[in-house]
Every structure is written in C-alpha cells, then in structure tokens.
Coordinates of C-alpha atoms in Angstrom, one line a residue:
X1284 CA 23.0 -31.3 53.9
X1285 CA 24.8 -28.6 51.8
X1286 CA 23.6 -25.0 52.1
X1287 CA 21.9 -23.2 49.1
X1288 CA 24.5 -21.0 47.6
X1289 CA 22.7 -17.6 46.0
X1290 CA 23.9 -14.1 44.5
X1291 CA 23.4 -10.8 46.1
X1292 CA 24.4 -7.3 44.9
X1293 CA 26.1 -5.4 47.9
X1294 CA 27.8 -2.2 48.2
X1295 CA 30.8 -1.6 50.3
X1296 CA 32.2 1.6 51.4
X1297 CA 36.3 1.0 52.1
X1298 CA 38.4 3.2 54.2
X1299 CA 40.8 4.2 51.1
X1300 CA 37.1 6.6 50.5
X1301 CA 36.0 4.1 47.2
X1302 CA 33.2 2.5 47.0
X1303 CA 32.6 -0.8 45.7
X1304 CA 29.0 -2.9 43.9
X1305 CA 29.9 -6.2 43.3
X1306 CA 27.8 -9.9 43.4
X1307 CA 29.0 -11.8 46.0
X1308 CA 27.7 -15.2 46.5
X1309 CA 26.3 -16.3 49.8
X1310 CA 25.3 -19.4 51.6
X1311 CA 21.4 -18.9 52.9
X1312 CA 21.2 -20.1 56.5
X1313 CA 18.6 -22.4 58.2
X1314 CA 15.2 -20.7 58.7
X1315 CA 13.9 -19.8 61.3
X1316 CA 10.2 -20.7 62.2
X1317 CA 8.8 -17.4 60.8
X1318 CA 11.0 -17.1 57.9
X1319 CA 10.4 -17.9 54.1
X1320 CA 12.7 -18.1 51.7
X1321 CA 11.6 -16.1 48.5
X1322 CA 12.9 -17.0 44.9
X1323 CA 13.7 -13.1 43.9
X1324 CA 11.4 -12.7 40.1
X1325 CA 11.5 -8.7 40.4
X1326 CA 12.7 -5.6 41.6
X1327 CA 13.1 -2.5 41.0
X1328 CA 15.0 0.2 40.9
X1329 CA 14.3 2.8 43.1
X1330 CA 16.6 6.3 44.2
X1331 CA 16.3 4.9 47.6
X1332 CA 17.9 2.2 46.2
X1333 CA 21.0 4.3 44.2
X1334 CA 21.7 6.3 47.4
X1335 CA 22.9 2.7 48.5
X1336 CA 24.5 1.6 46.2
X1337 CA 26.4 4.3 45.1
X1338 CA 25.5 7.6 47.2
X1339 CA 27.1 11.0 46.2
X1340 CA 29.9 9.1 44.7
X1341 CA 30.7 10.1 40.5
X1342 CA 29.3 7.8 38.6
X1343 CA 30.8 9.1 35.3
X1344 CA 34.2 8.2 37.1
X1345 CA 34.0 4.9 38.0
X1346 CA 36.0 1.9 37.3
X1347 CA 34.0 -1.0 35.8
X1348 CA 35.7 -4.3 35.2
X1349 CA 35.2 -7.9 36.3
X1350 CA 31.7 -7.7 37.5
X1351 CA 32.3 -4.6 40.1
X1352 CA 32.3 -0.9 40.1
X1353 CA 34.6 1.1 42.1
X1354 CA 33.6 4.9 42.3
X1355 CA 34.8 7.4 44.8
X1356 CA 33.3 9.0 47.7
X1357 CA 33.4 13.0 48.2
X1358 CA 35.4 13.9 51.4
X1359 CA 32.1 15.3 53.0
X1360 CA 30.0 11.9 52.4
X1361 CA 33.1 9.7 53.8
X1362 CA 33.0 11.1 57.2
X1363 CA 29.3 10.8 57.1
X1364 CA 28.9 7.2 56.2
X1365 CA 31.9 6.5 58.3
X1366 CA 29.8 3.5 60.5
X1367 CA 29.7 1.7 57.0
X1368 CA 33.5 1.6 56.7
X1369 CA 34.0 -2.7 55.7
X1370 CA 30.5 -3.5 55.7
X1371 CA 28.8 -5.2 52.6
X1372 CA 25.6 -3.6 52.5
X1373 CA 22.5 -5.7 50.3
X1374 CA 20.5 -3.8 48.0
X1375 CA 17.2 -3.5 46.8
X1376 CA 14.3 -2.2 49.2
X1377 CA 11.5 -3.9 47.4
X1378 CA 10.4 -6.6 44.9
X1379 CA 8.8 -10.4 44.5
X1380 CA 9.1 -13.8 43.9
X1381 CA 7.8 -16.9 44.7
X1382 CA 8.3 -19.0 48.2
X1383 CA 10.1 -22.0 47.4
X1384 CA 11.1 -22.9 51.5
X1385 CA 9.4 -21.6 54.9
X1386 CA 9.7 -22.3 58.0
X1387 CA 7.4 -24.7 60.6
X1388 CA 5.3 -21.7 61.9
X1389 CA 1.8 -21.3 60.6
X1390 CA 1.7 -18.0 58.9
X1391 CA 5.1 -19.2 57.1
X1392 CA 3.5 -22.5 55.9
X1393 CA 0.5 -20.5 54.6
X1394 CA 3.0 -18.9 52.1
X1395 CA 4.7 -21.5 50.5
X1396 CA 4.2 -22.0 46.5
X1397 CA 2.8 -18.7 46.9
X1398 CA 3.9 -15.4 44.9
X1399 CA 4.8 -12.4 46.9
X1400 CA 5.8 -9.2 47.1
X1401 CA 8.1 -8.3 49.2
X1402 CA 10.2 -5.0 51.4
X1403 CA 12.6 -6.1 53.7
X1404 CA 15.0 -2.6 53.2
X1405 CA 17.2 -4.3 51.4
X1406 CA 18.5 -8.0 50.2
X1407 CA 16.0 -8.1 47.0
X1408 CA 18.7 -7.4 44.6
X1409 CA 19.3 -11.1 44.8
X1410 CA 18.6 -14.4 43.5
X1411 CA 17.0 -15.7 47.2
X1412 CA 16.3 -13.6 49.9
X1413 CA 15.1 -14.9 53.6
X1414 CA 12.5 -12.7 55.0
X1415 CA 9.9 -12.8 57.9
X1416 CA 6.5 -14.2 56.7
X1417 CA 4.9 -11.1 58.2
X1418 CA 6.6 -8.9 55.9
X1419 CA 5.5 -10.7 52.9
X1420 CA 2.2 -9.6 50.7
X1421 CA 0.7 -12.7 49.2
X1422 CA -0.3 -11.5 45.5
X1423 CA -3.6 -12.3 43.4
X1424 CA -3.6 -15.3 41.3
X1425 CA -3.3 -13.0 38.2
X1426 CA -0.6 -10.8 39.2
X1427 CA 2.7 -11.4 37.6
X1428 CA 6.2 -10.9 39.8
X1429 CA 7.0 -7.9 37.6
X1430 CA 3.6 -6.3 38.5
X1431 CA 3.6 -6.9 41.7
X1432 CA 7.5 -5.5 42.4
X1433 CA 6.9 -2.3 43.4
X1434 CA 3.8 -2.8 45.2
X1435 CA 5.9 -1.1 48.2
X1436 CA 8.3 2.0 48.2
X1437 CA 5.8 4.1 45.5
X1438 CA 2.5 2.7 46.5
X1439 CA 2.6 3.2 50.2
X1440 CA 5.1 7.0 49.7
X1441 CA 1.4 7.9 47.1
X1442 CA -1.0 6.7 50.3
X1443 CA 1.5 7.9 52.7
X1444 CA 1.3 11.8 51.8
X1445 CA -2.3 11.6 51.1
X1446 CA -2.6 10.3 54.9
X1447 CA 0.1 13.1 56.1
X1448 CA -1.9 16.0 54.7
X1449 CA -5.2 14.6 56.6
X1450 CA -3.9 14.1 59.9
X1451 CA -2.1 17.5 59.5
X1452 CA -4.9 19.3 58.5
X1453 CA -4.1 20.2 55.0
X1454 CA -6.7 20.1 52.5
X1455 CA -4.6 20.0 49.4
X1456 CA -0.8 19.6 48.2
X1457 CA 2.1 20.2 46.0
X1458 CA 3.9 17.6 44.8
X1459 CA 7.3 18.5 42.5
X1460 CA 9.0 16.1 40.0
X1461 CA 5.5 15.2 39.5
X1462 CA 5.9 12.8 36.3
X1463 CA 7.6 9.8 37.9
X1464 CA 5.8 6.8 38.3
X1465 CA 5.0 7.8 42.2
X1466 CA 3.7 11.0 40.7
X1467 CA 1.5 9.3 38.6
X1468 CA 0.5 7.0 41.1
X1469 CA -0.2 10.3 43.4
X1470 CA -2.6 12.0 40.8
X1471 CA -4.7 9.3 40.2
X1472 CA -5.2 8.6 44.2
X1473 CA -5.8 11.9 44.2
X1474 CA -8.4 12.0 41.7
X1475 CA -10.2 8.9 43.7
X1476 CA -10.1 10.6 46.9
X1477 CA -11.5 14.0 45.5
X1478 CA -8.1 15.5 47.1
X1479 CA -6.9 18.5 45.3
X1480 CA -3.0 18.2 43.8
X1481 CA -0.7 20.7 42.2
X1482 CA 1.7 18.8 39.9
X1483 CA 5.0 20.4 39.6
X1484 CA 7.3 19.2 36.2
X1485 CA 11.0 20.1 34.9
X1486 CA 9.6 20.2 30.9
X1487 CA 6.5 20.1 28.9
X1488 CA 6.9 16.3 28.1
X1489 CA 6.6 15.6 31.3
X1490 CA 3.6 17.9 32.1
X1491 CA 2.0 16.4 28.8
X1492 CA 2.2 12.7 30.6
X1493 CA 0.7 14.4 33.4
X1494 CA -1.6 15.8 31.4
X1495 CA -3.3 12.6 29.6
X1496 CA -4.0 10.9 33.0
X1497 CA -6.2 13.5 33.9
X1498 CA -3.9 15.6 35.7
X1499 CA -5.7 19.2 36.3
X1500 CA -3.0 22.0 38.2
X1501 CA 0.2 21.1 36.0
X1502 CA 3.1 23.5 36.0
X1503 CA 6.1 23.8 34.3
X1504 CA 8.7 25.5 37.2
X1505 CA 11.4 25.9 33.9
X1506 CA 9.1 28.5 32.4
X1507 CA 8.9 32.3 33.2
X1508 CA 5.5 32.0 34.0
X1509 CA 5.9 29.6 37.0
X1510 CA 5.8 31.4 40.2
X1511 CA 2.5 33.5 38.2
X1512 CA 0.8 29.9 37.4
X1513 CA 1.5 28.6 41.0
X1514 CA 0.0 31.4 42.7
X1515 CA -3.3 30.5 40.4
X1516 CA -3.3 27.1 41.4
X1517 CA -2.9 27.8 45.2
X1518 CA -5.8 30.6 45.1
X1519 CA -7.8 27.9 43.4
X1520 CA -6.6 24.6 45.9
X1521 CA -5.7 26.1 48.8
X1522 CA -2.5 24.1 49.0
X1523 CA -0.4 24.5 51.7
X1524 CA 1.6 21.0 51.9
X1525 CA 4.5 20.3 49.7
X1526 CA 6.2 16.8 48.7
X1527 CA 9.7 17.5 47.3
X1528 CA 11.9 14.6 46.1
X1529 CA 14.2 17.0 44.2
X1530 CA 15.9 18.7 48.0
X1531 CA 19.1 20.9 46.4
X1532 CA 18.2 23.8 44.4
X1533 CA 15.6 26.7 45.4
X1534 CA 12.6 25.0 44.3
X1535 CA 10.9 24.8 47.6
X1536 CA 11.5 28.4 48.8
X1537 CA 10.0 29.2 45.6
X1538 CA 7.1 27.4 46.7
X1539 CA 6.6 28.6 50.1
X1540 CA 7.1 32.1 48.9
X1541 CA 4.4 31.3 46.7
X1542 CA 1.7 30.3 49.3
X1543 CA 2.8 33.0 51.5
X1544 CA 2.0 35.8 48.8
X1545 CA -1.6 34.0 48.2
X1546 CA -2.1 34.0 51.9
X1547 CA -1.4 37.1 52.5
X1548 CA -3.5 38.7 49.7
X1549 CA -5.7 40.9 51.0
X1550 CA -4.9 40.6 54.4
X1551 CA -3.7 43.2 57.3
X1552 CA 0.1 43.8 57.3
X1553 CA 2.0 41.7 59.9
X1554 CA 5.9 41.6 59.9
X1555 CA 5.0 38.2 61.2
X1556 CA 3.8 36.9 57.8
X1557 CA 0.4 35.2 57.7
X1558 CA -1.1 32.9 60.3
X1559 CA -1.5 30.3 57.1
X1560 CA 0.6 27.1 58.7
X1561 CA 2.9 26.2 55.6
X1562 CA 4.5 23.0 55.4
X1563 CA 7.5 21.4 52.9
X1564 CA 9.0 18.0 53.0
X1565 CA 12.1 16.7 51.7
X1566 CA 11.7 12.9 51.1
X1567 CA 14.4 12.9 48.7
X1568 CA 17.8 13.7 47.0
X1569 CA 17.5 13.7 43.0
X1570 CA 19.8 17.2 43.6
X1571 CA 22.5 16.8 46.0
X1572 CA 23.3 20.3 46.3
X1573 CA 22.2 22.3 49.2
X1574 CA 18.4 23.4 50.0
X1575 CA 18.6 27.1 49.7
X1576 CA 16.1 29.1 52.1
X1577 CA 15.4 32.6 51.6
X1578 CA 12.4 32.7 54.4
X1579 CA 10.8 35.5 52.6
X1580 CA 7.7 33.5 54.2
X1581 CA 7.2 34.9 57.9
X1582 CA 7.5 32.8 60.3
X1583 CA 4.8 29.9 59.9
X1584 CA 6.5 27.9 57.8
X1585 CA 8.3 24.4 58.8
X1586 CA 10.2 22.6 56.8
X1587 CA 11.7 19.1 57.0
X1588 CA 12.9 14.8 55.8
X1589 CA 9.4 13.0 55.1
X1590 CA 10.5 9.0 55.2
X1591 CA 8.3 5.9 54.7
X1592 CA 8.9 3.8 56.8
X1593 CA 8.8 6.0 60.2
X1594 CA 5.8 6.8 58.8
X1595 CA 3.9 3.7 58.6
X1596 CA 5.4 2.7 62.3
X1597 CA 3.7 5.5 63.6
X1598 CA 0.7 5.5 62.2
X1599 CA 0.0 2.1 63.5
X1600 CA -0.2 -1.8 62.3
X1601 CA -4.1 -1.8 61.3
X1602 CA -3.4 1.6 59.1
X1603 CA -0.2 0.2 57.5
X1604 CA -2.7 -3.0 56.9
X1605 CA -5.1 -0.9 56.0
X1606 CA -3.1 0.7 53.0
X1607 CA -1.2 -2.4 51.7
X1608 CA -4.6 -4.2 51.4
X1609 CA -5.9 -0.8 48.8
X1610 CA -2.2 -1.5 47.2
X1611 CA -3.3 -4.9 46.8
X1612 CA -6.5 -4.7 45.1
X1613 CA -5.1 -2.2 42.5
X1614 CA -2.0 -2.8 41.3
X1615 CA -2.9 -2.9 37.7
X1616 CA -4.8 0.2 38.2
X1617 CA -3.9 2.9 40.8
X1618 CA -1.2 1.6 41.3
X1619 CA 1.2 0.3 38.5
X1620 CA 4.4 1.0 37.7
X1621 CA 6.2 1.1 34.0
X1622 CA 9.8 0.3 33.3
X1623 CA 11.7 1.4 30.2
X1624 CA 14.3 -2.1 30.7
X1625 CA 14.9 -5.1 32.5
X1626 CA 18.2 -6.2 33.6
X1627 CA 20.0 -9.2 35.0
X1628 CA 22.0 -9.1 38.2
X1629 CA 25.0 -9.3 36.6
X1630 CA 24.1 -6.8 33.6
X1631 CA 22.9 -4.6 36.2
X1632 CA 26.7 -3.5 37.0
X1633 CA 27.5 -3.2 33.3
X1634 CA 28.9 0.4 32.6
X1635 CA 25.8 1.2 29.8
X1636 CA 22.8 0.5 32.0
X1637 CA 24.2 1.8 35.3
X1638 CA 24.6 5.1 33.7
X1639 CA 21.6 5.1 32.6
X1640 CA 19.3 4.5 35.6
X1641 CA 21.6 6.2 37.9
X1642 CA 20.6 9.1 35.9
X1643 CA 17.2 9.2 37.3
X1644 CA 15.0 10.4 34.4
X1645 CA 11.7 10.7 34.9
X1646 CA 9.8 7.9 33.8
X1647 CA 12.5 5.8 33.0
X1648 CA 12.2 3.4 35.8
X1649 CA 15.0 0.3 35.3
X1650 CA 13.6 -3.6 36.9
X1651 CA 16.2 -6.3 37.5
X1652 CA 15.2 -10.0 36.9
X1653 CA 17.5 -12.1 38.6

C-alpha cells in the first residue's frame, strides 16, 4: 500500500549561518492507535510562528527563488540556536482541518469526519498533519476551519493572563501592544469577568479600535502625555501586573516606574521603595533589541518570560479543560480572530506576502489555506 505523500513548510538553520523556508514533501507514516490524521483547512500566522521560521534573521535581505528563502542568521543568534544546526524544523503552532484517517483507539475513532482544531507546536503549516487525538478540539457543527484556526495560541495566552493575575494576587493589569487580535480578545474577557485592564497602543488608530469594543483605560505610550495618563489609570485600577509582547525598548521600565510612583504617593519615605509587589512579563519579541531596566522601582519588583504552554502544564489538565471548553463555546464571540489575507502554502514563501506579515502590524493577522 503506497504511503500518502503531503507538503510541509520547514525551516532549517545550516552551519554556513543561513537559514532556509522551503516545502518539502513527506511521506505520512502508519498511525498509531491514538493518532488522527487531520486534513490541514487553516492556520494562522502567529509571531510564535515567525521566530521559527525565520528568527532574528533580515528579512529585507533574503534570497527568494524556487519556492525557498534563504536569509542570514546574526552571529549572536547562530551560537544560540546551534542544537538546530541540519534539522528541518515544521511550522505552524496552531490551526484546523478535518480528520480524514485515525487510528483503532476509541477516542481516535470518535474523531473521524469530524472538524478540528488543532496545536501540536508545530507541523500545521501543512497539507496533513498526524497528531494525538487528545490534542485535538472537536469544533461545533457551525464553525468553519478558518474560524476555528486560532482557537489556541490567542485564546488560551487571553485566559492564561487573566488566570496568572488571580492566582498571583493581582486585581488588575497592563497589557502593551494592546490592539492585536489577542488584545482584543483580552479586553473583552476582561469586560466579562469585571477584571480591570489598562490597554497600552503605539498610535491613535490603534487606540481608536480599542476604543469601539468598549475598551475603557487606553493609552497612547508615543504621546507626551503617557507616563501622566498611566499614572491615572493605575490610581484608578490598581494595576500592578504587566503583559508585554513588545520585550526590547524601555517600555516596561516605563511602566514599573509608573506603578512605583502611584504606590508610593503619599506614603513614608523608604530607600527600599514601596511594599506594592510589582510584576512584568515578557511573553514576546516584536523588538529584538535589549530590555533596558533602569530600576528606579525599589526593590519589589520582578520581572520575567510568561509562555503558554508551561503554563497550562502547571496549572493542571481539568483547568486547561476547563479553558478550552470557554474557547469552545465562543469563538465567534470572545474569541475571534480577523485576518487581513489568506495565503497558499506555496504563496506563503512568495517575497510580497512574507514581507508583509513578517512585519507584524497590528491587526494585520496573515491565515494560510493549504
């Protein structure tokens, strides 16, 4: 019996420093009992995804030509990434399809002719990918493959800060680059859970979209007025958690300095700073330069990487379920995503649309249709 032969988008980093995004076709192994194979409808594209694909490497720089792109690696991320030297690494964290194949267990026969989303961490960008019927979310009857694609990565990031500041004791949060389709997503869970957000934007088009969903603390950090507006904000929310997906730059000492002046207002001197706990997490790289600190804070103040996936494992299988079941039920509402473009794998790797969602624009979110 031949072997189904598929495309798959991988990424390989060579030893001569370039790396290389190319489709590469495969032959899909037998499943195993508790596999399903997933014709791929959707997925999107994520900056998870683009740190994969194409890391720090310059874009504007690359060679494209005969279905690849060859860019080159800085020195510094070489040595880094040197345990991915000559191996082809399959993109795309998240998206859906329908099973067409599954194995003879149970929960993998309950799946078959069904649509799902799936996140196996990569392999999506693809037109089949094999994954493990337990990581598979059977979607409702009425929601489409392109609705359903990024029922993962934003969705359970949203849920997973909300569930961060609670078990952390924080009653309210920043969250920067605010206008994104996460940050949307983030306001309106917000809004449902009576949780109290600060919205941090880079222009006023993007605090306008804010803005029209309801959004109430929206702040401009490009303006003169910024650090005076925050300070409002925090007096008023008592925020003392911060979500940054930016990470270079001085954005989040900006911050921090900011809550520590509100919470020291009025209080004793202490060359200690406040007793206020203040927390900022990194969870991404849209600026690759460094994080500057200037720790005009005191000293309670911790800073550090915020991932998803960690997270869900150690908050436990009935919480994870316990999210992805909310996801479920309202991903035309809380929860959807908007793309500016749909691509094909191959057009995906065309010099016009990688350079333009490797830009990473706010609210210009790309989805490739295999």
């Amino acid at each position: 019996m031949s072997k189904t032969i598929s495309l798959r988008m991988v990424s390989t980093l060579g030893a001569d420093g370039q790396v290389v995004v190319e489709l590469v076709e495969i032959a899909l192994p037998e499943l195993s009992e508790s596999q399903v194979l997933v014709r791929v409808e959707a997925a999107p594209i994520n900056p998870s995804d683009l740190g994969l694909l194409f890391g720090p490497a310059d874009i504007k720089d690359a060679v494209f030509g005969g279905g690849r792109i060859k860019a080159r690696m800085p020195e510094a991320a070489i040595e880094a990434m040197a345990a991915r030297v000559g191996v082809p690494l399959p993109a795309g964290n998240e998206g859906a399809g329908t099973v067409i194949a599954c194995g003879a267990a149970a929960e993998a026969r309950a799946l078959l002719d069904k649509r799902v989303a799936c996140a196996p961490g990569g392999g999506m960008y693809a037109q089949h990918c094999i994954i493990e019927a337990r990581q598979c979310m059977t979607l409702p009857e009425d929601i489409t493959a392109e609705q359903g694609a990024s029922s993962f990565v934003n969705p359970m990031t949203a849920l997973g800060f909300i569930e961060t500041a609670r078990r952390e004791h924080h009653s309210a949060l920043v969250h920067t680059a605010a206008a994104s389709n996460l940050g949307q997503m983030l306001v309106r869970i917000c809004q449902e859970d009576r949780m109290a957000l600060v919205n941090v934007v880079r222009n006023d088009a993007q605090a306008g979209v804010l803005r029209s969903i309801g959004a109430e603390h929206v702040l401009d950090s490009s303006t003169e007025r910024f650090e005076a507006q925050l300070a409002s904000a925090l007096e008023v929310t008592r925020a003392t958690l911060v979500f940054d997906p930016i990470g270079g730059g001085t954005l989040v000492d900006r911050i921090l300095t900011t809550m520590e002046r509100v919470a020291s207002k009025g209080a004793p001197y202490s060359r200690y700073g406040s007793n206020t706990p203040k927390q900022a997490y990194i969870y991404g790289g849209l600026d690759l330069s460094p994080t500057i600190l200037t720790r005009r804070y005191g000293l309670n103040w911790n800073i550090g990487g915020w991932l998803v996936t960690p997270f869900l494992q150690s908050i436990g299988p009935e919480n994870v379920e316990r999210l992805r079941q909310r996801v479920r039920q309202h991903l035309t509402t809380t929860f959807v995503s908007r793309y500016k473009a749909r691509v094909s794998l191959r057009d995906a790797l065309l010099r016009e649309n990688v350079l333009a969602y490797h830009a990473r624009r706010t609210g210009e979110k790309y989805l490739i249709v295999p």
